[in-house]
Amino acid sequence: MEHYALFVLMSILLIILPGPDTGVVTQNTVFHGRSGGMKTVLGSTSGLLIHTLAVVCGISAILVKSAFLFSIIKYVGAVYLLYLGITSLWSLRNQKTAAVEQPDAKHQNKSPFLQGFLTNVLNPKVAVFFLTFLPQFVTPGSYAFLQFLALGLTYTLLTVAWFFLYVRFIDRLRAWMKKASTQRAIQGITGLALVAFGVTLALEKRP
């Protein structure tokens, strides 16, 4: 592999940039605590592993070249992000005193792991990113399969490490963040962010 240290540095900078994963992890950490946040992270990183294997097997290349497949996955992912965002915003209208006192009740049947997984695996932009980013650090003709796999696993582990720290930080503020006014603000912000990400994904043009 070429310039592995540079790959790690660039990966860290890209990982800490807020994206759909950040919104979902934040929301689930607030409502489910550290356990819910980490389950979301594990779901998200499982999606990264799927994208890594897709790159290794050449599936991502097919996805990028096929306008039809790209559009299908893009719109399904966009609809899912819009669903999460609108659900979060809609719950603000239906929020009552009892729900504020026990905010986890309305979220207890939702799977943080599945939310994290679907948010990531249904985002074709991640597939395109992996397909264009990883090859820049691969030495041509020298165990390309293992190199792609190592880079993908490195990116996944760095993602887990960053979100582990992020979840711990959010969890420490949980008592303050679960106040009624703060909770409404978080729901509103994350809801709007997820809707924005969904709209952006829907309007994304095939590379």
Coordinates of N, CA and C in Angstrom, one line a residue:
M1 N 0.8 -1.2 0.0 CA 0.0 0.0 0.0 C 0.9 1.3 0.0
E2 N 0.4 2.3 -0.7 CA 1.2 3.5 -0.8 C 0.6 4.5 0.2
H3 N 1.5 5.2 0.9 CA 1.2 6.4 1.7 C 0.1 6.0 2.7
Y4 N 0.3 4.9 3.5 CA -0.7 4.5 4.4 C -1.0 5.5 5.5
A5 N 0.1 6.2 6.0 CA -0.1 7.2 7.0 C -1.0 8.4 6.5
L6 N -0.8 8.7 5.2 CA -1.6 9.8 4.6 C -3.1 9.3 4.5
F7 N -3.3 8.0 4.2 CA -4.6 7.5 4.1 C -5.3 7.6 5.5
V8 N -4.6 7.2 6.5 CA -5.2 7.3 7.9 C -5.5 8.7 8.2
L9 N -4.6 9.7 7.9 CA -4.9 11.1 8.2 C -6.1 11.6 7.5
M10 N -6.2 11.3 6.2 CA -7.3 11.8 5.4 C -8.6 11.1 5.8
S11 N -8.5 9.9 6.2 CA -9.7 9.1 6.7 C -10.3 9.8 7.9
I12 N -9.4 10.1 8.9 CA -9.8 10.7 10.1 C -10.5 12.1 9.8
L13 N -10.0 12.9 8.9 CA -10.6 14.2 8.6 C -11.9 14.0 7.9
L14 N -12.1 13.0 7.1 CA -13.3 12.7 6.4 C -14.4 12.2 7.4
I15 N -13.9 11.3 8.3 CA -14.9 10.7 9.3 C -15.5 11.7 10.2
I16 N -14.7 12.7 10.6 CA -15.3 13.6 11.6 C -16.2 14.6 11.0
L17 N -16.2 14.7 9.7 CA -17.2 15.6 9.1 C -18.6 15.1 9.3
P18 N -19.5 16.0 9.8 CA -20.9 15.5 10.0 C -21.6 15.0 8.8
G19 N -22.3 13.9 8.9 CA -23.1 13.3 7.8 C -24.3 12.7 8.4
P20 N -25.1 11.9 7.6 CA -26.3 11.2 8.0 C -26.0 10.4 9.3
D21 N -24.9 9.7 9.3 CA -24.5 8.8 10.4 C -24.5 9.6 11.7
T22 N -23.9 10.8 11.6 CA -23.8 11.6 12.8 C -25.1 12.0 13.4
G23 N -26.1 12.3 12.5 CA -27.4 12.7 13.0 C -28.1 11.5 13.7
V24 N -28.0 10.3 13.0 CA -28.7 9.1 13.6 C -28.0 8.7 14.9
V25 N -26.7 8.7 15.0 CA -26.0 8.4 16.2 C -26.3 9.3 17.3
T26 N -26.4 10.6 17.0 CA -26.7 11.6 18.1 C -28.1 11.3 18.6
Q27 N -29.1 11.2 17.7 CA -30.5 11.0 18.2 C -30.6 9.7 19.0
N28 N -30.0 8.6 18.6 CA -30.2 7.4 19.3 C -29.4 7.3 20.6
T29 N -28.3 8.1 20.7 CA -27.6 8.2 21.9 C -28.4 8.9 23.0
V30 N -29.1 10.0 22.5 CA -29.9 10.8 23.4 C -31.1 9.9 23.9
F31 N -31.7 9.2 23.1 CA -32.9 8.4 23.4 C -32.7 7.1 24.1
H32 N -31.6 6.5 23.7 CA -31.3 5.1 24.1 C -30.0 5.0 25.0
G33 N -29.3 6.1 25.2 CA -28.1 6.1 26.0 C -26.9 5.5 25.2
R34 N -25.8 5.3 25.9 CA -24.6 4.8 25.3 C -24.8 3.5 24.5
S35 N -25.6 2.6 25.0 CA -25.8 1.4 24.4 C -26.5 1.6 23.0
G36 N -27.5 2.4 22.9 CA -28.2 2.7 21.7 C -27.3 3.4 20.7
G37 N -26.4 4.3 21.2 CA -25.5 5.0 20.3 C -24.5 4.0 19.7
M38 N -23.9 3.1 20.5 CA -23.0 2.2 20.0 C -23.6 1.1 19.1
K39 N -24.8 0.8 19.3 CA -25.5 -0.2 18.4 C -25.7 0.5 17.0
T40 N -26.0 1.8 17.0 CA -26.1 2.5 15.8 C -24.8 2.6 15.1
V41 N -23.7 2.8 15.8 CA -22.3 2.8 15.3 C -22.0 1.5 14.6
L42 N -22.3 0.4 15.4 CA -22.0 -0.9 14.8 C -22.8 -1.2 13.6
G43 N -24.0 -0.7 13.5 CA -24.8 -0.9 12.3 C -24.2 -0.1 11.2
S44 N -23.8 1.1 11.4 CA -23.2 1.9 10.4 C -21.9 1.3 9.9
T45 N -21.1 0.9 10.8 CA -19.8 0.3 10.4 C -20.0 -1.0 9.7
S46 N -21.1 -1.7 10.0 CA -21.4 -3.0 9.3 C -21.7 -2.6 7.8
G47 N -22.3 -1.5 7.6 CA -22.6 -1.0 6.3 C -21.3 -0.7 5.5
L48 N -20.3 -0.1 6.3 CA -19.0 0.2 5.7 C -18.3 -1.1 5.2
L49 N -18.4 -2.2 6.0 CA -17.8 -3.4 5.6 C -18.5 -4.0 4.3
I50 N -19.8 -3.8 4.2 CA -20.5 -4.2 3.0 C -19.9 -3.4 1.8
H51 N -19.7 -2.1 2.0 CA -19.2 -1.3 0.9 C -17.8 -1.7 0.6
T52 N -17.0 -2.1 1.6 CA -15.6 -2.6 1.4 C -15.6 -3.8 0.5
L53 N -16.5 -4.8 0.9 CA -16.5 -6.0 0.2 C -17.0 -5.8 -1.3
A54 N -17.9 -4.8 -1.4 CA -18.5 -4.5 -2.7 C -17.3 -3.9 -3.6
V55 N -16.5 -3.1 -3.1 CA -15.3 -2.6 -3.8 C -14.4 -3.7 -4.2
V56 N -14.1 -4.6 -3.2 CA -13.2 -5.7 -3.5 C -13.7 -6.6 -4.6
C57 N -15.0 -6.9 -4.6 CA -15.6 -7.8 -5.5 C -16.0 -7.1 -6.8
G58 N -15.8 -5.8 -6.9 CA -16.1 -5.1 -8.2 C -17.6 -4.7 -8.3
I59 N -18.4 -4.9 -7.3 CA -19.8 -4.6 -7.4 C -20.0 -3.0 -7.5
S60 N -19.2 -2.3 -6.7 CA -19.3 -0.9 -6.7 C -19.0 -0.3 -8.1
A61 N -18.1 -0.9 -8.8 CA -17.8 -0.4 -10.2 C -19.0 -0.6 -11.1
I62 N -19.7 -1.7 -10.9 CA -20.9 -2.0 -11.7 C -22.0 -1.0 -11.3
L63 N -22.1 -0.7 -10.0 CA -23.1 0.3 -9.5 C -22.9 1.7 -10.1
V64 N -21.6 2.1 -10.1 CA -21.3 3.4 -10.7 C -21.6 3.5 -12.1
K65 N -21.3 2.4 -12.9 CA -21.5 2.4 -14.3 C -23.0 2.3 -14.7
S66 N -23.8 1.7 -13.8 CA -25.2 1.5 -14.1 C -26.1 2.6 -13.6
A67 N -26.6 3.4 -14.5 CA -27.5 4.5 -14.0 C -28.7 4.0 -13.3
F68 N -29.2 2.9 -13.9 CA -30.5 2.3 -13.3 C -30.3 1.9 -11.9
L69 N -29.2 1.0 -11.6 CA -29.0 0.5 -10.3 C -28.6 1.7 -9.3
F70 N -27.8 2.6 -9.8 CA -27.4 3.7 -9.0 C -28.7 4.5 -8.5
S71 N -29.6 4.8 -9.5 CA -30.8 5.5 -9.2 C -31.7 4.8 -8.2
I72 N -31.8 3.5 -8.3 CA -32.6 2.7 -7.4 C -32.1 2.8 -6.0
I73 N -30.8 2.6 -5.8 CA -30.3 2.6 -4.5 C -30.3 4.0 -3.9
K74 N -30.0 5.0 -4.8 CA -30.0 6.4 -4.4 C -31.4 6.8 -3.8
Y75 N -32.4 6.5 -4.6 CA -33.8 6.9 -4.2 C -34.3 6.2 -2.9
V76 N -33.9 4.9 -2.9 CA -34.3 4.1 -1.7 C -33.6 4.7 -0.4
G77 N -32.3 5.0 -0.6 CA -31.6 5.6 0.5 C -32.2 7.0 0.9
A78 N -32.5 7.8 -0.1 CA -33.0 9.1 0.1 C -34.4 9.0 0.8
V79 N -35.2 8.1 0.4 CA -36.5 8.0 1.0 C -36.4 7.5 2.5
Y80 N -35.4 6.7 2.8 CA -35.2 6.2 4.1 C -34.7 7.4 5.0
L81 N -33.8 8.2 4.5 CA -33.3 9.3 5.3 C -34.5 10.3 5.5
L82 N -35.3 10.5 4.5 CA -36.4 11.4 4.7 C -37.4 10.9 5.7
Y83 N -37.6 9.6 5.7 CA -38.5 8.9 6.6 C -38.0 9.2 8.1
L84 N -36.7 9.0 8.3 CA -36.1 9.2 9.6 C -36.3 10.7 10.0
G85 N -36.0 11.6 9.1 CA -36.1 13.0 9.4 C -37.5 13.5 9.7
I86 N -38.4 13.0 8.8 CA -39.8 13.5 9.0 C -40.4 12.8 10.3
T87 N -40.0 11.6 10.6 CA -40.5 10.9 11.8 C -40.1 11.7 13.0
S88 N -38.8 12.2 13.0 CA -38.3 12.9 14.1 C -39.0 14.3 14.2
L89 N -39.2 14.9 13.1 CA -40.0 16.2 13.2 C -41.4 16.0 13.6
W90 N -42.0 15.0 13.1 CA -43.5 14.7 13.4 C -43.7 14.5 14.8
S91 N -42.7 13.8 15.5 CA -42.8 13.5 16.9 C -42.9 14.7 17.7
L92 N -42.3 15.8 17.2 CA -42.4 17.1 18.0 C -43.8 17.6 18.1
R93 N -44.6 17.3 17.1 CA -46.0 17.8 17.2 C -46.9 16.9 18.2
N94 N -46.5 15.7 18.3 CA -47.2 14.8 19.1 C -46.7 14.6 20.5
Q95 N -45.6 15.4 20.8 CA -45.0 15.3 22.1 C -45.9 15.8 23.2
K96 N -46.1 15.0 24.3 CA -46.9 15.4 25.4 C -46.1 15.3 26.7
T97 N -46.6 15.8 27.7 CA -45.9 15.8 29.0 C -45.4 14.4 29.4
A98 N -46.3 13.4 29.2 CA -46.0 12.0 29.6 C -44.8 11.5 28.8
A99 N -44.8 11.9 27.5 CA -43.8 11.4 26.6 C -42.4 12.1 27.0
V100 N -42.5 13.3 27.5 CA -41.3 14.0 27.8 C -40.7 13.4 29.1
E101 N -41.6 12.9 30.0 CA -41.1 12.3 31.2 C -40.5 11.0 31.0
Q102 N -41.0 10.3 29.9 CA -40.4 9.0 29.6 C -40.2 9.0 28.1
P103 N -39.1 9.7 27.6 CA -38.9 9.9 26.2 C -38.5 8.7 25.5
D104 N -38.0 7.6 26.2 CA -37.6 6.4 25.5 C -38.7 5.6 25.0
A105 N -39.9 5.8 25.5 CA -41.1 5.0 25.2 C -41.4 5.0 23.7
K106 N -41.4 6.1 23.1 CA -41.8 6.2 21.7 C -40.7 5.7 20.8
H107 N -39.5 5.4 21.3 CA -38.4 4.9 20.5 C -38.0 3.5 20.8
Q108 N -38.7 2.8 21.8 CA -38.3 1.5 22.2 C -38.4 0.4 21.2
N109 N -39.3 0.6 20.2 CA -39.4 -0.5 19.2 C -38.5 -0.3 18.0
K110 N -37.7 0.8 18.0 CA -36.9 1.1 16.8 C -35.5 0.4 17.1
S111 N -34.9 -0.1 16.1 CA -33.6 -0.8 16.2 C -32.5 0.2 15.8
P112 N -31.7 0.6 16.8 CA -30.6 1.5 16.5 C -29.6 0.9 15.5
F113 N -29.3 -0.4 15.6 CA -28.4 -1.1 14.7 C -28.9 -1.0 13.3
L114 N -30.2 -1.3 13.1 CA -30.8 -1.4 11.8 C -30.8 0.0 11.2
Q115 N -31.1 1.1 12.0 CA -31.1 2.4 11.5 C -29.7 2.8 11.0
G116 N -28.7 2.5 11.8 CA -27.3 2.8 11.4 C -26.9 2.1 10.1
F117 N -27.3 0.8 10.0 CA -26.9 -0.1 8.9 C -27.6 0.5 7.6
L118 N -28.9 0.7 7.7 CA -29.6 1.1 6.5 C -29.2 2.5 6.0
T119 N -28.9 3.4 7.0 CA -28.5 4.7 6.6 C -27.2 4.7 5.8
N120 N -26.3 3.8 6.1 CA -25.0 3.7 5.4 C -25.1 2.8 4.2
V121 N -25.7 1.6 4.3 CA -25.6 0.7 3.2 C -26.5 1.2 2.0
L122 N -27.5 2.0 2.3 CA -28.4 2.5 1.2 C -27.9 3.8 0.6
N123 N -26.7 4.2 1.0 CA -26.2 5.5 0.5 C -25.2 5.2 -0.6
P124 N -25.5 5.3 -1.9 CA -24.6 5.0 -3.0 C -23.4 5.9 -3.0
K125 N -23.5 7.1 -2.4 CA -22.4 8.0 -2.4 C -21.2 7.4 -1.6
V126 N -21.5 6.6 -0.6 CA -20.5 5.9 0.1 C -19.8 4.9 -0.8
A127 N -20.5 4.2 -1.6 CA -20.0 3.2 -2.5 C -19.0 3.9 -3.5
V128 N -19.5 5.1 -4.0 CA -18.7 5.9 -5.0 C -17.4 6.4 -4.3
F129 N -17.6 6.8 -3.1 CA -16.4 7.3 -2.3 C -15.4 6.2 -2.1
F130 N -15.8 5.1 -1.7 CA -14.9 4.0 -1.5 C -14.2 3.6 -2.8
L131 N -15.0 3.6 -3.9 CA -14.4 3.2 -5.2 C -13.4 4.2 -5.7
T132 N -13.5 5.5 -5.4 CA -12.6 6.5 -5.9 C -11.5 6.8 -4.9
F133 N -11.8 6.7 -3.6 CA -10.8 7.0 -2.5 C -9.8 5.9 -2.3
L134 N -10.3 4.7 -2.1 CA -9.3 3.6 -1.8 C -8.3 3.3 -2.8
P135 N -8.6 3.3 -4.1 CA -7.6 2.9 -5.1 C -6.4 3.9 -5.2
Q136 N -6.6 5.1 -4.7 CA -5.5 6.0 -4.7 C -4.3 5.6 -3.8
F137 N -4.6 4.6 -2.9 CA -3.6 4.2 -1.9 C -3.2 2.7 -2.1
V138 N -3.6 2.2 -3.3 CA -3.3 0.8 -3.6 C -2.1 0.7 -4.5
T139 N -1.2 -0.1 -4.3 CA 0.0 -0.4 -5.2 C -0.5 -1.3 -6.3
P140 N -0.5 -0.8 -7.5 CA -1.0 -1.6 -8.7 C -0.3 -3.0 -8.8
G141 N -1.1 -4.0 -9.0 CA -0.6 -5.3 -9.3 C 0.1 -6.1 -8.1
S142 N -0.2 -5.6 -6.9 CA 0.5 -6.2 -5.8 C -0.6 -6.5 -4.7
Y143 N -1.2 -7.7 -4.8 CA -2.2 -8.2 -3.9 C -3.3 -7.1 -3.7
A144 N -3.9 -6.7 -4.7 CA -4.9 -5.6 -4.7 C -6.0 -6.0 -3.8
F145 N -6.5 -7.2 -3.8 CA -7.6 -7.7 -3.0 C -7.3 -7.4 -1.5
L146 N -6.1 -7.8 -1.0 CA -5.8 -7.7 0.4 C -5.6 -6.2 0.7
Q147 N -5.1 -5.4 -0.2 CA -4.9 -4.0 0.0 C -6.2 -3.3 0.2
F148 N -7.1 -3.6 -0.7 CA -8.5 -2.9 -0.6 C -9.1 -3.4 0.7
L149 N -9.0 -4.6 1.1 CA -9.6 -5.1 2.3 C -9.0 -4.4 3.5
A150 N -7.6 -4.3 3.5 CA -6.9 -3.7 4.7 C -7.3 -2.2 4.8
L151 N -7.4 -1.5 3.7 CA -7.8 -0.1 3.7 C -9.2 0.1 4.2
G152 N -10.1 -0.8 3.7 CA -11.5 -0.7 4.1 C -11.7 -1.0 5.6
L153 N -11.0 -2.0 6.1 CA -11.0 -2.3 7.5 C -10.4 -1.2 8.4
T154 N -9.4 -0.6 7.9 CA -8.8 0.5 8.6 C -9.8 1.7 8.7
Y155 N -10.4 2.0 7.6 CA -11.4 3.1 7.6 C -12.5 2.8 8.6
T156 N -13.0 1.5 8.6 CA -14.0 1.1 9.5 C -13.6 1.2 11.0
L157 N -12.4 0.7 11.3 CA -12.0 0.8 12.7 C -11.8 2.3 13.1
L158 N -11.3 3.1 12.2 CA -11.2 4.5 12.6 C -12.6 5.1 12.8
T159 N -13.6 4.7 12.1 CA -14.9 5.2 12.2 C -15.5 4.8 13.6
V160 N -15.2 3.5 14.0 CA -15.7 3.0 15.3 C -15.0 3.8 16.4
A161 N -13.7 4.0 16.3 CA -13.0 4.8 17.3 C -13.5 6.2 17.5
W162 N -13.7 6.9 16.4 CA -14.2 8.2 16.4 C -15.6 8.3 17.1
F163 N -16.5 7.4 16.6 CA -17.9 7.5 17.1 C -18.0 6.9 18.6
F164 N -17.0 6.1 19.0 CA -17.0 5.6 20.3 C -16.8 6.9 21.3
L165 N -15.8 7.7 20.9 CA -15.5 8.9 21.7 C -16.7 9.9 21.6
Y166 N -17.3 10.0 20.4 CA -18.5 10.9 20.2 C -19.7 10.5 21.0
V167 N -19.9 9.1 21.0 CA -21.1 8.6 21.8 C -20.8 8.9 23.3
R168 N -19.6 8.6 23.8 CA -19.3 8.9 25.2 C -19.5 10.3 25.6
F169 N -19.1 11.2 24.7 CA -19.3 12.7 24.9 C -20.8 13.0 25.0
I170 N -21.6 12.5 24.0 CA -23.0 12.8 24.0 C -23.7 12.2 25.2
D171 N -23.3 11.0 25.6 CA -23.9 10.3 26.7 C -23.6 11.1 28.0
R172 N -22.4 11.7 28.2 CA -22.1 12.5 29.4 C -23.0 13.7 29.5
L173 N -23.5 14.2 28.3 CA -24.4 15.4 28.3 C -25.9 14.9 28.3
R174 N -26.1 13.6 28.4 CA -27.5 13.1 28.2 C -28.5 13.7 29.2
A175 N -28.1 13.9 30.4 CA -29.1 14.4 31.4 C -29.5 15.8 31.0
W176 N -28.6 16.6 30.5 CA -29.0 18.0 30.0 C -29.7 17.9 28.7
M177 N -29.3 16.9 27.8 CA -29.9 16.8 26.5 C -31.3 16.2 26.6
K178 N -31.6 15.5 27.7 CA -33.0 14.9 27.8 C -34.0 15.9 28.4
K179 N -33.6 17.1 28.7 CA -34.6 18.1 29.2 C -35.5 18.3 28.0
A180 N -36.8 18.7 28.4 CA -37.8 18.8 27.3 C -37.4 19.8 26.2
S181 N -36.9 21.0 26.6 CA -36.6 22.0 25.6 C -35.4 21.5 24.8
T182 N -34.4 20.9 25.4 CA -33.2 20.5 24.7 C -33.6 19.3 23.7
Q183 N -34.4 18.4 24.2 CA -34.8 17.3 23.4 C -35.6 17.7 22.2
R184 N -36.4 18.7 22.3 CA -37.2 19.2 21.1 C -36.2 19.8 20.1
A185 N -35.2 20.6 20.7 CA -34.2 21.2 19.8 C -33.4 20.1 19.0
I186 N -33.0 19.1 19.8 CA -32.2 18.0 19.1 C -33.0 17.3 18.1
Q187 N -34.3 17.0 18.4 CA -35.2 16.4 17.4 C -35.3 17.2 16.2
G188 N -35.5 18.5 16.4 CA -35.7 19.4 15.3 C -34.5 19.5 14.4
I189 N -33.3 19.7 15.1 CA -32.1 19.8 14.3 C -31.7 18.6 13.5
T190 N -31.8 17.4 14.2 CA -31.4 16.2 13.6 C -32.5 15.8 12.5
G191 N -33.7 16.1 12.8 CA -34.8 15.8 11.8 C -34.5 16.6 10.5
L192 N -34.3 18.0 10.7 CA -34.0 18.8 9.5 C -32.8 18.4 8.8
A193 N -31.7 18.0 9.6 CA -30.5 17.5 8.9 C -30.7 16.3 8.1
L194 N -31.4 15.3 8.6 CA -31.7 14.1 7.9 C -32.5 14.3 6.7
V195 N -33.5 15.2 6.8 CA -34.3 15.6 5.6 C -33.4 16.2 4.5
A196 N -32.5 17.1 5.0 CA -31.6 17.8 4.1 C -30.7 16.8 3.4
F197 N -30.2 15.8 4.2 CA -29.3 14.8 3.6 C -30.1 13.9 2.6
G198 N -31.4 13.6 2.9 CA -32.2 12.9 2.0 C -32.4 13.6 0.7
V199 N -32.7 14.9 0.8 CA -33.0 15.7 -0.4 C -31.7 15.8 -1.3
T200 N -30.6 16.0 -0.6 CA -29.3 16.1 -1.3 C -29.0 14.8 -2.0
L201 N -29.2 13.7 -1.3 CA -29.0 12.4 -1.9 C -29.9 12.1 -3.1
A202 N -31.1 12.5 -3.0 CA -32.1 12.3 -4.1 C -31.7 13.1 -5.3
L203 N -31.1 14.3 -5.1 CA -30.7 15.2 -6.2 C -29.3 14.9 -6.7
E204 N -28.6 13.9 -6.1 CA -27.2 13.6 -6.5 C -27.2 13.0 -7.9
K205 N -26.3 13.5 -8.7 CA -26.2 13.0 -10.0 C -25.2 11.9 -10.1
R206 N -25.4 10.9 -11.0 CA -24.5 9.8 -11.1 C -23.1 10.3 -11.6
P207 N -22.0 9.9 -11.0 CA -20.7 10.3 -11.4 C -20.3 9.8 -12.8

